[in-house]
Coordinates of C-alpha atoms and ligand atoms in Angstrom, one line a residue:
X1 CA 7.2 -17.6 -28.2
X2 CA 4.9 -20.7 -27.1
X3 CA 2.0 -21.0 -29.2
X4 CA -0.3 -19.3 -26.4
X5 CA 2.6 -16.4 -26.3
X6 CA 0.8 -16.1 -30.4
X7 CA -2.1 -16.7 -29.7
X8 CA -2.1 -13.8 -26.5
X9 CA -0.5 -11.4 -29.0
X10 CA -3.0 -11.7 -32.0
X11 CA -5.8 -9.3 -30.5
X12 CA -8.0 -11.4 -32.3
X13 CA -7.4 -14.6 -30.3
X14 CA -10.7 -15.8 -28.4
X15 CA -10.2 -16.9 -24.8
X16 CA -11.6 -20.5 -26.4
X17 CA -8.5 -20.2 -28.7
X18 CA -6.0 -19.5 -25.9
X19 CA -7.7 -22.4 -23.3
X20 CA -6.8 -24.8 -26.7
X21 CA -3.6 -24.1 -27.1
X22 CA -3.0 -24.2 -23.1
X23 CA 0.5 -24.8 -22.4
X24 CA 0.5 -29.0 -20.2
X25 CA 2.5 -27.1 -17.6
X26 CA -0.1 -25.1 -17.4
X27 CA -2.7 -26.6 -16.4
X28 CA -0.4 -28.9 -14.1
X29 CA 0.1 -25.7 -12.2
X30 CA -3.7 -25.0 -11.3
X31 CA -3.6 -28.7 -9.9
X32 CA -1.1 -27.7 -7.3
X33 CA -3.3 -24.8 -5.7
X34 CA -0.5 -24.5 -2.9
X35 CA -1.5 -21.7 -0.5
X36 CA 2.9 -21.3 -0.9
X37 CA 3.2 -20.3 -4.2
X38 CA 2.8 -17.0 -5.3
X39 CA 2.9 -15.4 -8.9
X40 CA 4.3 -12.6 -10.6
X41 CA 4.0 -11.3 -14.4
X42 CA 7.2 -10.0 -16.1
X43 CA 6.3 -7.9 -18.7
X44 CA 9.4 -7.5 -21.2
X45 CA 10.3 -4.6 -22.9
X46 CA 13.7 -4.7 -23.5
X47 CA 16.8 -3.0 -22.6
X48 CA 20.1 -4.7 -22.8
X49 CA 18.9 -8.4 -20.4
X50 CA 17.8 -9.6 -23.2
X51 CA 19.9 -8.3 -26.1
X52 CA 22.5 -10.3 -28.4
X53 CA 25.3 -8.5 -30.1
X54 CA 24.9 -8.4 -34.6
X55 CA 28.0 -7.0 -35.8
X56 CA 29.1 -5.8 -32.8
X57 CA 26.3 -3.8 -32.2
X58 CA 23.7 -4.6 -29.5
X59 CA 19.9 -5.5 -30.1
X60 CA 16.9 -6.9 -28.3
X61 CA 16.6 -10.4 -29.4
X62 CA 12.9 -11.0 -29.7
X63 CA 11.7 -14.6 -28.6
X64 CA 14.2 -15.8 -26.6
X65 CA 14.2 -14.8 -23.7
X66 CA 11.9 -17.7 -22.4
X67 CA 13.4 -20.6 -23.3
X68 CA 17.0 -18.9 -22.6
X69 CA 15.6 -19.2 -18.8
X70 CA 14.4 -22.2 -18.5
X71 CA 18.0 -23.6 -19.5
X72 CA 18.6 -22.0 -16.7
X73 CA 18.1 -24.8 -13.3
X74 CA 18.3 -21.8 -11.0
X75 CA 15.1 -20.5 -13.2
X76 CA 13.2 -23.1 -13.7
X77 CA 12.1 -26.3 -11.6
X78 CA 11.0 -28.6 -14.4
X79 CA 10.5 -30.7 -12.2
X80 CA 8.4 -29.0 -9.9
X81 CA 6.3 -28.5 -13.4
X82 CA 6.1 -32.1 -14.4
X83 CA 5.1 -33.8 -10.4
X84 CA 1.6 -32.3 -10.1
X85 CA 1.1 -34.6 -6.9
X86 CA 4.2 -32.9 -5.3
X87 CA 3.2 -30.3 -2.1
X88 CA 5.8 -28.0 -1.5
X89 CA 6.4 -27.7 3.0
X90 CA 4.9 -25.2 4.8
X91 CA 7.7 -23.2 4.9
X92 CA 8.9 -22.6 1.5
X93 CA 7.8 -20.7 -1.4
X94 CA 7.5 -21.2 -4.9
X95 CA 7.6 -18.3 -7.4
X96 CA 5.7 -18.7 -10.3
X97 CA 6.0 -16.7 -12.6
X98 CA 4.7 -15.5 -16.3
X99 CA 6.7 -13.4 -19.4
X100 CA 4.7 -10.9 -21.4
X101 CA 6.9 -10.1 -24.1
X102 CA 6.7 -6.8 -26.3
X103 CA 7.3 -6.2 -29.9
X104 CA 9.1 -5.1 -30.6
X105 CA 11.8 -5.3 -27.7
X106 CA 13.0 -1.7 -27.6
X107 CA 16.3 -0.5 -26.3
X108 CA 14.7 1.6 -23.8
X109 CA 16.2 5.4 -26.0
X110 CA 13.2 4.1 -27.7
X111 CA 10.7 4.4 -25.3
X112 CA 7.9 6.1 -25.4
X113 CA 4.9 7.7 -23.3
X114 CA 2.8 5.8 -25.2
X115 CA 5.1 2.7 -24.0
X116 CA 4.5 4.0 -20.2
X117 CA 0.9 4.1 -21.1
X118 CA 1.1 0.7 -22.5
X119 CA 2.7 -1.2 -19.5
X120 CA 0.7 0.7 -16.8
X121 CA -3.0 -0.8 -19.0
X122 CA -1.0 -4.3 -19.2
X123 CA -0.6 -3.7 -15.3
X124 CA -4.2 -2.8 -14.7
X125 CA -6.2 -5.6 -16.6
X126 CA -3.7 -7.8 -15.0
X127 CA -3.9 -6.8 -11.3
X128 CA -5.5 -9.3 -9.4
X129 CA -4.1 -12.1 -11.9
X130 CA -0.4 -11.6 -9.9
X131 CA 0.7 -10.4 -6.7
X132 CA 3.1 -8.6 -8.4
X133 CA 5.4 -7.5 -11.6
X134 CA 8.3 -7.1 -12.8
X135 CA 9.2 -5.1 -15.6
X136 CA 12.5 -6.0 -17.8
X137 CA 13.5 -2.5 -19.3
X138 CA 16.4 -0.9 -20.6
X139 CA 18.5 1.2 -18.0
X140 CA 19.3 4.0 -20.2
X141 CA 15.4 6.0 -19.3
X142 CA 14.5 3.8 -17.0
X143 CA 14.7 6.7 -14.3
X144 CA 11.9 8.0 -17.1
X145 CA 9.2 4.7 -16.7
X146 CA 10.1 4.2 -13.2
X147 CA 8.8 7.9 -12.4
X148 CA 6.2 8.3 -15.3
X149 CA 5.1 4.3 -13.5
X150 CA 4.7 5.6 -9.9
X151 CA 2.4 9.0 -11.2
X152 CA 0.2 7.2 -13.9
X153 CA -0.5 3.7 -10.9
X154 CA -2.6 5.2 -9.1
X155 CA -3.8 3.6 -5.5
X156 CA -1.3 1.2 -6.4
X157 CA -1.2 -2.3 -4.2
X158 CA 1.1 -5.0 -4.9
X159 CA 5.0 -4.4 -5.9
X160 CA 6.1 -3.3 -9.1
X161 CA 9.7 -3.7 -9.9
X162 CA 11.6 -2.4 -12.9
X163 CA 14.7 -4.3 -13.7
X164 CA 17.3 -5.1 -16.3
X165 CA 21.4 -5.2 -16.8
X166 CA 24.6 -3.8 -17.9
X167 CA 25.4 -7.2 -19.7
X168 CA 23.0 -9.4 -21.3
X169 CA 21.4 -11.9 -19.0
X170 CA 22.4 -14.4 -22.4
X171 CA 26.5 -14.2 -21.5
X172 CA 28.9 -15.6 -18.9
X173 CA 29.0 -12.6 -16.7
X174 CA 26.2 -10.6 -16.2
X175 CA 24.3 -9.2 -13.9
X176 CA 21.1 -10.0 -15.5
X177 CA 20.1 -13.0 -14.1
X178 CA 20.9 -11.6 -10.0
X179 CA 18.7 -8.2 -10.7
X180 CA 15.9 -10.9 -12.1
X181 CA 16.3 -12.8 -9.3
X182 CA 15.8 -10.4 -6.6
X183 CA 13.7 -8.5 -8.9
X184 CA 11.0 -11.9 -8.7
X185 CA 11.5 -12.3 -5.1
X186 CA 10.8 -9.3 -3.8
X187 CA 7.7 -8.7 -6.6
X188 CA 6.1 -12.5 -4.9
X189 CA 7.3 -12.0 -1.2
X190 CA 6.8 -8.6 -0.2
X191 CA 4.0 -6.3 -0.2
X192 CA 5.6 -3.6 -1.3
X193 CA 2.8 -0.9 -2.6
X194 CA 5.7 1.1 -5.2
X195 CA 6.8 1.4 -8.3
X196 CA 10.1 0.2 -7.4
X197 CA 13.3 -0.2 -9.4
X198 CA 15.5 -3.3 -8.1
X199 CA 19.2 -3.2 -8.9
X200 CA 22.9 -4.3 -7.8
X201 CA 21.3 -5.5 -4.4
X202 CA 19.0 -2.8 -3.6
X203 CA 15.1 -2.3 -3.8
X204 CA 14.3 1.6 -5.0
X205 CA 11.7 3.8 -4.7
X206 CA 11.1 5.0 -9.1
X207 CA 10.5 7.3 -8.6
X208 CA 13.9 8.5 -6.9
X209 CA 17.0 7.2 -9.0
X210 CA 18.5 8.4 -11.2
X211 CA 21.3 6.3 -13.5
X212 CA 24.6 7.7 -12.4
X213 CA 26.9 5.1 -14.1
X214 CA 26.9 3.8 -17.9
X215 CA 29.8 1.0 -17.1
X216 CA 29.6 -0.3 -13.2
X217 CA 27.0 -3.4 -12.3
X218 CA 25.9 0.3 -9.4
X219 CA 24.6 1.8 -12.4
X220 CA 21.8 3.7 -10.1
X221 CA 21.9 5.7 -7.3
X222 CA 18.9 7.2 -4.9
X223 CA 20.9 10.7 -3.8
X224 CA 18.2 11.2 -1.7
X225 CA 17.0 8.2 -0.4
X226 CA 17.7 4.9 1.1
X227 CA 17.1 2.3 0.1
X228 CA 13.9 0.6 0.4
X229 CA 15.1 -3.2 0.7
X230 CA 18.8 -4.6 0.2
X231 CA 18.9 -8.4 -0.8
X232 CA 22.3 -9.3 1.1
X233 CA 22.9 -12.8 3.1
X234 CA 19.6 -11.5 4.3
X235 CA 16.5 -9.3 2.5
X236 CA 16.1 -6.4 5.0
X237 CA 12.9 -4.3 3.9
X238 CA 13.5 -0.7 6.1
X239 CA 9.2 -1.0 6.5
X240 CA 9.8 2.6 8.2
X241 CA 10.8 3.9 4.6
X242 CA 8.0 1.9 2.3
X243 CA 5.2 4.5 1.4
X244 CA 2.0 3.7 2.3
X245 CA -1.2 3.4 0.4
X246 CA -3.1 5.3 2.4
X247 CA -6.6 5.1 0.6
X248 CA -9.5 3.0 0.0
X249 CA -10.1 2.8 -3.9
X250 CA -9.1 1.0 -6.4
X251 CA -6.0 0.2 -7.7
X252 CA -6.0 2.4 -11.9
X253 CA -4.0 3.0 -13.8
X254 CA -4.2 7.1 -15.8
X255 CA -2.7 6.7 -19.2
X256 CA -2.9 10.5 -20.5
X257 CA 0.0 12.5 -20.1
X258 CA 0.8 16.0 -21.1
X259 CA 3.7 15.9 -23.7
X260 CA 4.0 19.7 -23.7
X261 CA 7.0 19.5 -20.8
X262 CA 11.2 19.8 -20.6
X263 CA 13.6 20.2 -19.1
X264 CA 16.2 23.5 -19.0
X265 CA 19.6 23.4 -17.8
X266 CA 20.4 26.5 -16.5
X267 CA 24.6 27.6 -17.7
X268 CA 26.5 30.2 -17.7
X269 CA 25.9 32.8 -20.9
X270 CA 23.1 31.2 -21.4
X271 CA 20.8 33.8 -24.0
X272 CA 17.8 35.5 -23.0
X273 CA 16.4 33.4 -26.7
X274 CA 17.4 30.7 -25.6
X275 CA 15.2 30.7 -23.0
X276 CA 12.4 32.5 -24.7
X277 CA 12.1 30.1 -27.3
X278 CA 12.1 27.0 -25.1
X279 CA 9.5 28.8 -23.3
X280 CA 7.2 29.3 -26.2
X281 CA 3.6 27.5 -26.9
X282 CA 3.0 25.2 -26.7
X283 CA 4.4 24.6 -23.6
X284 CA 3.2 23.9 -20.4
X285 CA 5.6 22.9 -18.5
X286 CA 9.4 22.7 -17.7
X287 CA 12.0 21.9 -14.7
X288 CA 14.6 24.2 -14.8
X289 CA 18.1 22.5 -13.6
X290 CA 20.1 25.7 -11.1
X291 CA 22.8 26.0 -9.4
X292 CA 23.3 24.8 -5.9
X293 CA 20.4 24.8 -3.3
X294 CA 18.1 26.3 -6.8
X295 CA 20.1 29.5 -7.3
X296 CA 20.4 31.8 -10.7
X297 CA 22.0 35.0 -12.0
X298 CA 20.0 37.2 -9.8
X299 CA 21.9 40.4 -12.3
X300 CA 20.5 39.0 -15.8
X301 CA 17.1 41.1 -15.8
X302 CA 16.3 39.6 -19.5
X303 CA 16.3 36.4 -18.0
X304 CA 14.4 36.8 -15.5
X305 CA 12.1 38.6 -17.4
X306 CA 11.7 35.6 -19.2
X307 CA 10.5 33.5 -16.7
X308 CA 8.8 36.3 -14.9
X309 CA 6.7 36.4 -18.9
X310 CA 6.5 32.6 -19.0
X311 CA 5.0 31.8 -15.2
X312 CA 2.4 34.7 -16.1
X313 CA 1.3 33.3 -19.3
X314 CA 0.5 30.0 -17.0
X315 CA 3.7 27.9 -17.8
X316 CA 4.6 26.0 -14.3
X317 CA 8.2 26.0 -13.6
X318 CA 9.9 23.6 -11.6
X319 CA 13.2 25.0 -10.0
X320 CA 15.0 21.8 -9.0
X321 CA 18.6 21.5 -8.5
X322 CA 21.9 20.9 -10.9
X323 CA 23.5 18.7 -8.0
X324 CA 22.4 15.3 -7.2
X325 CA 22.0 15.0 -3.8
X326 CA 20.1 17.6 -1.6
X327 CA 17.4 19.5 -2.0
X328 CA 16.3 23.2 -3.2
X329 CA 15.7 26.4 -0.6
X330 CA 15.8 29.9 -0.2
X331 CA 18.9 30.8 1.4
X332 CA 20.5 32.6 -1.5
X333 CA 19.4 36.1 -2.8
X334 CA 20.0 33.9 -6.0
X335 CA 17.7 31.8 -5.1
X336 CA 15.1 33.8 -4.3
X337 CA 14.5 36.1 -7.4
X338 CA 13.7 32.5 -9.2
X339 CA 10.1 32.4 -6.1
X340 CA 9.7 35.8 -7.1
X341 CA 9.8 34.8 -11.1
X342 CA 7.3 32.2 -9.7
X343 CA 8.5 29.1 -9.9
X344 CA 7.5 26.6 -7.6
X345 CA 10.7 25.0 -5.3
X346 CA 11.2 21.0 -6.3
X347 CA 11.8 20.7 -3.3
X348 CA 14.7 17.3 -3.4
X349 CA 13.0 15.4 -6.4
X350 CA 14.5 14.3 -9.4
X351 CA 14.6 15.8 -12.5
X352 CA 13.5 12.7 -13.8
X353 CA 10.5 12.3 -11.3
X354 CA 9.7 16.4 -11.5
X355 CA 9.6 16.0 -15.8
X356 CA 6.8 13.2 -15.2
X357 CA 5.6 14.3 -12.0
X358 CA 4.1 17.6 -14.4
X359 CA 3.2 15.5 -17.4
X360 CA 0.9 13.8 -15.1
X361 CA -0.5 16.3 -13.7
X362 CA -0.8 18.5 -16.4
X363 CA -3.0 15.8 -18.3
X364 CA -5.4 15.3 -15.2
X365 CA -8.8 17.4 -17.0
X366 CA -10.9 19.1 -14.4
X367 CA -8.3 20.9 -12.7
X368 CA -7.9 24.8 -12.4
X369 CA -4.4 25.7 -12.9
X370 CA -4.2 26.7 -9.0
X371 CA -4.9 23.5 -8.2
X372 CA -2.2 21.7 -10.4
X373 CA 0.3 23.7 -9.4
X374 CA -0.8 22.2 -5.6
X375 CA -0.4 19.0 -6.9
X376 CA 3.1 19.7 -8.1
X377 CA 4.1 20.6 -4.4
X378 CA 2.8 18.5 -2.9
X379 CA 4.1 14.6 -2.0
X380 CA 1.8 12.8 -4.1
X381 CA 4.3 9.2 -4.2
X382 CA 7.2 9.4 -2.3
X383 CA 8.5 11.4 -4.4
X384 CA 9.7 14.2 -2.6
X385 CA 10.6 15.0 1.1
X386 CA 7.7 15.0 3.1
X387 CA 6.8 18.3 5.1
X388 CA 8.7 17.0 8.7
X389 CA 7.9 20.3 10.6
X390 CA 6.2 18.7 13.5
X391 CA 6.1 15.1 12.4
X392 CA 9.2 14.5 14.5
X393 CA 8.7 11.2 16.5
X394 CA 9.9 11.9 20.2
X395 CA 9.0 8.6 22.1
X396 CA 9.0 9.7 25.1
X397 CA 5.9 11.6 24.3
X398 CA 4.0 8.0 24.5
X399 CA 3.3 7.3 28.3
X400 CA 3.0 3.8 27.8
X401 CA 5.8 3.2 26.2
X402 CA 7.4 5.6 29.1
X403 CA 6.2 3.0 32.1
X404 CA 7.8 0.4 30.2
X405 CA 10.7 1.8 29.7
X406 CA 11.1 3.5 33.2
X407 CA 10.4 -0.3 34.4
X408 CA 13.0 -2.0 32.7
X409 CA 15.4 0.8 32.6
X410 CA 15.6 2.0 29.9
X411 CA 16.1 4.8 28.4
X412 CA 18.5 4.9 25.3
X413 CA 16.7 6.3 21.7
X414 CA 17.3 2.9 20.3
X415 CA 16.1 0.2 22.9
X416 CA 12.9 2.7 23.0
X417 CA 12.4 2.1 19.4
X418 CA 13.1 -1.7 20.2
X419 CA 10.3 -1.5 22.5
X420 CA 7.9 -0.1 19.9
X421 CA 8.6 -1.9 17.3
X422 CA 7.8 -5.1 20.0
X423 CA 4.8 -4.1 21.3
X424 CA 2.9 -2.6 18.6
X425 CA 2.2 -5.3 16.6
X426 CA -0.2 -7.2 19.0
X427 CA -1.0 -4.2 20.5
X428 CA -2.8 -2.8 17.0
X429 CA -4.1 -5.7 16.6
X430 CA -5.8 -5.8 20.4
X431 CA -7.1 -2.4 19.1
X432 CA -8.4 -4.0 16.1
X433 CA -10.3 -6.2 18.0
X434 CA -12.1 -4.3 20.3
X435 CA -12.7 -1.1 17.3
X436 CA -10.8 1.5 19.0
X437 CA -9.9 4.2 16.5
X438 CA -8.4 6.1 19.7
X439 CA -5.6 3.6 20.6
X440 CA -4.5 2.6 17.1
X441 CA -4.3 6.8 16.4
X442 CA -1.9 6.3 19.1
X443 CA -0.3 3.5 18.8
X444 CA 0.9 4.8 14.8
X445 CA 1.9 8.1 16.7
X446 CA 4.3 6.2 18.4
X447 CA 5.9 5.7 14.1
X448 CA 4.2 2.2 14.3
X449 CA 3.2 0.7 11.0
X450 CA -0.4 -0.5 11.2
X451 CA 0.8 -3.2 8.6
X452 CA 2.9 -5.5 10.5
X453 CA 0.9 -8.7 11.3
X454 CA 1.2 -10.4 14.5
X455 CA 3.4 -13.5 15.6
X456 CA 0.4 -15.4 12.8
X457 CA 0.8 -12.8 10.2
X458 CA -2.6 -11.1 11.5
X459 CA -2.3 -7.4 10.3
X460 CA -4.8 -5.1 12.7
X461 CA -7.4 -5.6 9.8
X462 CA -7.9 -9.0 9.4
X463 CA -8.6 -8.6 12.6
X464 CA -11.1 -6.2 12.0
X465 CA -12.6 -7.0 9.4
X466 CA -13.6 -10.9 11.0
X467 CA -14.6 -8.5 14.0
X468 CA -17.2 -6.3 11.9
X469 CA -15.7 -3.1 12.9
X470 CA -16.1 -1.1 9.6
X471 CA -14.8 2.6 10.8
X472 CA -11.3 0.7 12.1
X473 CA -11.1 -1.1 8.7
X474 CA -11.9 2.4 7.3
X475 CA -9.1 4.1 9.7
X476 CA -6.3 1.2 8.4
X477 CA -7.1 1.7 5.2
X478 CA -6.7 5.3 5.5
X479 CA -2.8 4.5 7.3
X480 CA -1.0 2.2 5.0
X481 CA -2.3 -0.8 6.0
X482 CA -2.3 -3.3 2.6
X483 CA -5.1 -5.0 1.5
X484 CA -3.6 -7.7 0.3
X485 CA -2.0 -8.9 3.3
X486 CA -2.0 -12.1 4.1
X487 CA -1.6 -15.0 7.3
X488 CA -0.1 -17.4 8.0
X489 CA -2.7 -19.6 6.0
X490 CA -3.5 -17.7 3.1
X491 CA -5.9 -15.7 4.4
X492 CA -6.1 -12.1 3.6
X493 CA -8.8 -9.2 5.3
X494 CA -10.9 -10.1 1.8
X495 CA -11.1 -13.8 2.6
X496 CA -11.2 -13.6 7.0
X497 CA -14.7 -10.6 6.3
X498 CA -16.5 -13.1 3.8
X499 CA -15.8 -16.3 6.6
X500 CA -17.6 -14.0 9.5
X501 CA -20.4 -12.2 6.9
X502 CA -19.1 -9.3 7.3
X503 CA -20.4 -7.6 3.8
X504 CA -20.3 -3.4 4.2
X505 CA -16.5 -4.3 4.6
X506 CA -16.3 -6.9 2.3
X507 CA -17.4 -3.9 -0.1
X508 CA -16.0 -1.4 1.7
X509 CA -12.4 -3.7 0.8
X510 CA -13.5 -4.7 -2.7
X511 CA -14.0 -0.6 -3.1
X512 CA -10.1 -0.7 -2.3
X513 CA -9.4 -3.4 -4.7
X514 CA -9.0 -6.6 -2.6
X515 CA -10.5 -10.0 -4.5
X516 CA -9.8 -13.6 -3.9
X517 CA -7.0 -15.2 -4.6
X518 CA -7.0 -17.9 -7.5
X519 CA -6.9 -21.1 -4.9
X520 CA -9.5 -19.4 -2.9
X521 CA -11.3 -18.8 -6.0
X522 CA -10.7 -22.9 -7.4
X523 CA -12.3 -23.7 -4.1
X524 CA -15.4 -20.7 -4.4
X525 CA -16.7 -23.7 -6.4
X526 CA -17.3 -26.4 -4.0
X527 CA -18.3 -24.0 -1.2
X528 CA -20.9 -22.1 -3.1
X529 CA -22.5 -25.6 -3.9
X530 CA -22.8 -26.6 -0.5
X531 CA -24.6 -23.0 0.4
X532 CA -26.7 -23.6 -2.4
X533 CA -27.8 -27.3 -1.4
X534 CA -28.1 -25.2 2.2
X535 CA -30.8 -22.6 1.0
X536 CA -27.5 -20.0 2.3
X537 CA -28.9 -17.0 0.1
X538 CA -26.9 -14.8 2.3
X539 CA -23.9 -17.0 1.9
X540 CA -24.2 -17.2 -2.3
X541 CA -24.7 -13.4 -1.2
X542 CA -21.8 -12.8 0.5
X543 CA -19.3 -14.6 -2.0
X544 CA -20.5 -12.6 -4.7
X545 CA -19.7 -9.7 -3.5
X546 CA -16.5 -11.1 -2.8
X547 CA -16.1 -11.6 -6.4
X548 CA -16.6 -14.9 -6.8
X549 CA -18.5 -16.7 -9.8
X550 CA -22.0 -18.1 -8.8
X551 CA -21.1 -20.1 -12.0
X552 CA -17.5 -22.0 -10.8
X553 CA -18.1 -25.3 -10.9
X554 CA -17.1 -27.2 -7.3
X555 CA -15.7 -31.1 -7.4
X556 CA -18.1 -32.4 -9.1
X557 CA -18.5 -30.2 -12.0
X558 CA -21.5 -28.8 -11.0
X559 CA -21.9 -25.4 -10.1
X560 CA -24.0 -23.4 -7.7
X561 CA -26.4 -22.3 -10.4
X562 CA -26.9 -25.7 -10.7
X563 CA -27.5 -27.2 -7.4
X564 CA -29.7 -23.9 -6.5
X565 CA -33.6 -24.3 -5.9
X566 CA -35.6 -22.2 -8.0
X567 CA -36.9 -20.0 -4.8
X568 CA -33.7 -19.4 -3.8
X569 CA -32.2 -18.4 -7.6
X570 CA -35.3 -16.3 -8.6
X571 CA -34.7 -14.3 -5.0
X572 CA -30.7 -14.5 -5.4
X573 CA -31.0 -12.9 -9.1
X574 CA -33.3 -9.7 -7.8
X575 CA -30.0 -8.6 -6.3
X576 CA -28.7 -5.7 -6.9
X577 CA -25.7 -5.5 -9.9
X578 CA -23.8 -3.4 -11.4
X579 CA -21.9 -4.7 -14.8
X580 CA -18.9 -2.7 -13.6
X581 CA -18.6 -4.0 -10.5
X582 CA -18.8 -7.5 -12.7
X583 CA -15.8 -10.1 -11.8
X584 CA -13.6 -11.4 -14.2
X585 CA -14.1 -14.7 -14.7
X586 CA -12.3 -17.7 -13.1
X587 CA -10.8 -19.1 -16.5
X588 CA -10.4 -15.2 -17.9
X589 CA -7.9 -14.5 -15.1
X590 CA -6.6 -17.6 -15.1
X591 CA -5.7 -18.2 -18.5
X592 CA -6.2 -16.2 -21.1
X593 CA -3.9 -13.0 -20.0
X594 CA -1.2 -16.2 -19.2
X595 CA 1.7 -17.3 -21.2
X596 CA 3.2 -20.6 -20.3
X597 CA 4.7 -20.1 -16.8
X598 CA 7.9 -21.0 -15.7
X599 CA 8.6 -22.3 -12.0
X600 CA 11.4 -21.3 -9.6
X601 CA 12.6 -23.6 -7.0
X602 CA 11.9 -23.5 -3.9
X603 CA 13.1 -20.2 -1.8
X604 CA 13.5 -20.4 1.6
X605 CA 11.8 -17.2 3.9
X606 CA 12.9 -16.3 6.7
Ligands
LIG701 N1 21.9 -1.0 -20.5 C1 21.4 -1.0 -21.1 O1 19.9 -1.7 -20.4 C2 21.2 0.1 -22.0 C3 20.1 0.0 -23.4 N2 20.6 0.6 -23.7 C4 18.9 0.5 -22.8 O2 18.6 1.3 -22.3 O3 17.9 -0.8 -23.0

C-alpha cells in the first residue's frame, strides 16, 4: 500500500495529511494537463484476479496488486510518470488510473449487500473526478453485484465496469491482464453510461449476465442481449444497444436494499410445505424459477394455493424461467395458472437481475404496493426486453430518407440504414443549431442515436448549449444525450455553455450532473482572475454556476477573490447560494480521494 493509500484508509486522516503524503508521480501528473488524459478509478474488492496460493488454496492477497502492476510495462509507463515535459501527440490517449483497495479483500462468495453499498458510495464520492470506474471483483457473484449496482446507480452518466479473472494476474497464463486492460480502455475512452461486465474481449450489460462456466476464460454469458462492445482487432461498440440515460437528473446512488427477498427453484415433487415455509413473513419478494416459458404444474392445487395466499398477503412473486435463454410468456395453461395466482412475469430477466431489482424496489420508501409492482414490470435499466409493440423501425416511413434513397437508387434495408447513420449526426446538429425539437424527434424516430457527434465530435447537445436553446437541451437530455461527451478539443456541453454565457443551460446541465473537467478547473483560476480584473460579474457568476471555485489560484498564485475590486466582490457575494450545490474544491477533488496513479502508455484510438 502506498503511503497515500494508507492515509486514505484511515478515515480520521485530514485533507492536509493526504496532501503531505502525495507522491511525486501525482504532483507530476497535474502538470501534464493534457486534454487527451483520461482518468479511471479502479476499486479493488478482491476475487481471483488478485489472489495468491497459500497451502494449495487461493485467497486474496492485500497490498500486492498495485506493486505487481507497476512492474508490467504494458500497465505502467514510468517514463511518462517521470517526464513532466512530455506532451503526447494529439491522436494519442493516456489512461491515468488510480487504485482504491478495499480491506479486507474478498472472495466474491463473501460479498454482501453492505459491500454493494460501499462500492456504490465510493463511485458517488469520486464521480466527478473520473471519466469511468473499474470494479475488480470475483467472478462467482459478479452477476449479482453488477445487477444490484445497475439499479442502485440512478441516472448514471459514466461507465462502471466490473471485471476479474479465472486465473490470478500474477500467473504466467492469466486472463486477468487482458480483462483489466480492456476494462480500463473502455472505462476511460467511451461514454457508455451503464454498469457493465467486461470479460474475455466482450462488454456486457451488467444486469444481463450470468456466470456459465467454472473453468473457461469465457466465464460469462448474456443470453438475452448481445454484447454492448467487442474488443477484437478493432473495438466495436454496438451503440444501438447501449442504454441511454434519458434524464435531466443528477447521478445518485441509492444504497438502501431490502434483504427479505429470495430465490426458489421449482422441481417435480416440491411439497406445498416447502413452498409455504419459504413464503413466510418476513419474506417480501420472491423470484420463482419455473419451467420453460414460465410454467408450473396446473394439477397441484395445494402449491398454487400457497402462491396465491402469499401474493394476496402482498408478497411480490416474479415468474422467471429456469432456461438460460428466452422469455416467460402465457403460452400454456400451466403458465396461465401462475398469472391467476398473482405472479408477475419476469419476461427475459436473469434471476440475478430480478432478485436485485426486487431488493432495490422494495426498499424505496414512500411507494405503495401497486407502484412497486408496476416498477417490477417496467424496464428500469435495460434489464429486460422493452415492449416492442409499435416501436419497430421502418425506414421507409421516413420521407426524408425515402427521397434520398430514391435519388440514389437504393432500396435494400442495409443501404438505407447506412444512409441514415451517415446523415443523422449532421442533421441532428443542424436541428440543434436552429432549436428545432420536432426535427430532432423525427431523426430520433428514424432510430438514430442523438449523442453521436459530427466530424469534430460535437454532439447536438454541444451545439444547443452554445446556441442557448434550453428546450432542445432539455429534450436531448431526456432522450439519451450524454452531458459528459467531449469534442475533439476536449470541450463538454457545460464548457460550451459557460463560454457562451448561457446561464439557464449551465444550471440545467449542472442539475443533470455535468461538471468541469480537471483540466478546465486547472485553468479556471487564471480565467477567473482575468474576469475579476475586468470587473466582469456576469462572467464570474457563470463560472461559479458551472462549479468553479472562486479562490482557485491563477498562474501567479493570486485568486479572483484577491484580484476583484471590493464593489464587485460585495455584489457577487449577494448571489443566491445553496450549501448543497457547493462544488467540491479543486484540491479535494484532485488529491484527497486519489491514491498514487499508474500510467498506461499511449493508446492509439481510431
Ligand atoms: N474467478 C473468481 O474470481 C472466483 C472466486 N472464487 C471469486 O469469486 O472471488
